[in-house]
XYZ file of C-alpha atoms in Angstrom:
198
model
C 44.734 28.218 13.664
C 44.106 31.199 11.421
C 45.292 31.346 7.809
C 43.859 34.625 6.457
C 45.670 35.256 3.205
C 45.407 37.614 0.225
C 45.900 35.234 -2.699
C 45.669 37.940 -5.365
C 48.337 40.109 -3.730
C 50.622 37.120 -3.283
C 50.189 36.055 -6.897
C 50.942 39.583 -8.184
C 53.955 39.931 -5.890
C 55.498 36.642 -6.891
C 54.779 37.047 -10.589
C 57.004 40.130 -10.490
C 59.938 38.189 -9.008
C 62.649 36.665 -11.193
C 61.686 33.107 -12.108
C 64.579 31.215 -10.585
C 64.169 27.983 -8.667
C 65.995 29.284 -5.595
C 64.642 32.836 -5.350
C 65.099 34.154 -1.828
C 61.975 35.848 -0.444
C 62.089 39.224 1.242
C 61.723 39.689 4.988
C 58.088 40.673 4.414
C 57.430 37.356 2.643
C 58.758 35.440 5.638
C 56.982 37.380 8.365
C 53.698 35.497 8.239
C 55.351 32.095 8.020
C 57.650 32.813 10.971
C 54.711 34.119 13.010
C 52.815 30.956 12.143
C 55.664 28.811 13.462
C 55.694 30.769 16.735
C 51.937 30.168 17.077
C 52.522 26.450 16.495
C 55.023 26.360 19.381
C 52.449 27.976 21.685
C 49.733 25.539 20.579
C 52.094 22.611 21.029
C 53.097 23.712 24.541
C 49.443 24.262 25.480
C 48.455 20.820 24.237
C 51.323 19.154 26.103
C 50.290 20.927 29.314
C 46.682 19.884 28.727
C 47.746 16.281 28.088
C 49.831 16.245 31.273
C 46.888 17.633 33.278
C 44.506 15.024 31.793
C 46.967 12.203 32.516
C 47.373 13.404 36.113
C 43.617 13.661 36.584
C 43.081 10.163 35.151
C 45.713 8.752 37.516
C 44.111 10.525 40.470
C 40.637 9.209 39.556
C 41.862 5.618 39.274
C 43.923 5.638 42.479
C 41.725 7.690 44.808
C 38.067 7.144 43.891
C 38.020 3.592 42.490
C 34.433 3.306 41.280
C 32.820 2.743 37.871
C 32.355 6.427 37.149
C 35.995 7.166 37.931
C 37.188 4.406 35.641
C 34.958 5.612 32.791
C 36.101 9.220 33.253
C 39.741 8.054 33.367
C 39.306 6.189 30.063
C 37.926 9.333 28.389
C 40.792 11.392 29.819
C 43.392 8.901 28.567
C 41.797 9.013 25.101
C 42.213 12.801 25.290
C 45.886 12.382 26.217
C 46.498 10.055 23.256
C 44.680 12.432 20.901
C 46.781 15.381 22.126
C 50.009 13.467 21.532
C 48.829 12.363 18.085
C 47.840 15.909 17.135
C 51.163 17.348 18.299
C 53.041 14.762 16.220
C 50.978 14.923 13.021
C 49.790 18.547 12.972
C 52.327 20.746 14.750
C 55.619 18.945 14.025
C 55.562 19.342 10.202
C 55.126 23.112 10.506
C 57.738 23.470 13.228
C 60.271 21.440 11.234
C 59.617 23.291 7.949
C 62.700 25.080 6.621
C 62.289 25.683 2.861
C 62.052 29.484 2.734
C 62.405 29.973 -1.007
C 59.486 31.783 -2.635
C 57.775 28.557 -3.654
C 58.646 27.124 -0.240
C 56.801 29.926 1.564
C 53.730 29.235 -0.561
C 54.066 25.477 0.055
C 54.264 26.280 3.781
C 50.974 28.206 3.562
C 49.307 25.315 1.748
C 50.615 22.759 4.259
C 49.542 25.012 7.117
C 46.033 25.241 5.684
C 45.804 21.467 5.185
C 47.006 20.818 8.737
C 44.509 23.373 10.066
C 41.761 21.252 8.535
C 43.141 18.198 10.318
C 43.409 20.153 13.577
C 39.785 21.292 13.386
C 38.632 17.730 12.732
C 40.569 16.454 15.765
C 38.946 19.132 17.897
C 35.526 18.142 16.567
C 36.285 14.560 17.549
C 37.302 15.694 21.050
C 34.000 17.574 21.395
C 32.107 14.508 20.141
C 33.860 12.363 22.766
C 32.759 14.771 25.485
C 29.180 14.559 24.174
C 29.506 10.761 24.350
C 30.738 11.077 27.945
C 27.595 13.057 28.831
C 25.450 10.336 27.242
C 27.328 7.727 29.322
C 26.724 9.812 32.462
C 22.991 9.901 31.744
C 22.987 6.156 31.124
C 24.699 5.550 34.450
C 22.287 7.910 36.179
C 19.270 5.979 34.830
C 20.897 2.672 35.717
C 22.305 3.627 39.152
C 21.338 7.182 40.182
C 23.476 7.057 43.330
C 26.608 6.514 41.252
C 26.464 9.868 39.439
C 26.637 13.072 41.526
C 23.817 15.457 40.608
C 26.214 18.436 40.422
C 28.400 16.614 37.899
C 25.402 15.645 35.769
C 24.110 19.237 35.779
C 27.509 20.694 34.930
C 28.090 18.409 31.957
C 24.482 18.582 30.748
C 23.885 22.325 31.118
C 27.357 23.757 30.455
C 29.738 21.282 28.776
C 27.224 19.684 26.402
C 25.874 22.936 24.849
C 29.419 24.331 24.551
C 30.609 21.165 22.812
C 27.699 21.165 20.375
C 28.298 24.846 19.599
C 32.030 24.138 19.230
C 31.329 21.346 16.738
C 29.168 23.776 14.732
C 31.823 26.539 14.738
C 34.571 24.105 13.808
C 32.474 22.845 10.896
C 32.230 26.429 9.611
C 35.999 26.831 9.879
C 36.505 23.534 8.063
C 34.343 24.853 5.220
C 36.407 28.054 5.049
C 39.696 26.140 4.983
C 38.427 23.842 2.236
C 37.672 26.930 0.142
C 41.180 28.320 0.774
C 43.012 25.147 -0.208
C 41.971 25.076 -3.903
C 43.305 28.599 -4.735
C 46.528 27.868 -2.840
C 47.057 24.625 -4.741
C 46.418 26.352 -8.067
C 48.756 29.225 -7.167
C 51.520 26.845 -6.084
C 51.140 24.794 -9.258
C 51.296 27.942 -11.421
C 54.325 29.218 -9.527
C 56.187 25.916 -9.818
C 55.392 25.575 -13.531
C 56.838 29.073 -14.109
C 60.072 28.225 -12.292
C 60.714 25.031 -14.253
């Protein structure tokens, strides 16, 4: 969820507009916001497909394998399904439903988009942390009952999934830091813009 934005250029552009509460932005002003909404639709569709795949896999594990490992994996998958539904409702829906395209509305959209990006990154960090927890559970089961955990599964999650999740948590933390730095200038710019239009 990228939000690269030139705050100085935006401020200069909007300071030159007439200060009316219902100023209509140009097509150029709307381009980024409209593109952002299209990206949200793609993310939403991808997350729904992922949630459907996780739900199907959890159902298959519970009905076909019926052992402790399958039940534990199914629980983690169902948590992933619930998280995907929660994210699509609380992160994507507000941006898809947004329709205030006045000049201040476009800026408010950018601020809301940035705030929701922060939330989205934190949800993804939590998903990575849950996968790390799943690997820890696998190792615990392997120490307790080695025959219960297939060696190939343990190797895959330990050597591939675990390092990728840890690296993902690190990258997401960097993005969270960047978004937190973007929010303050956007809030100040929106406050200045709204005070000028009053």
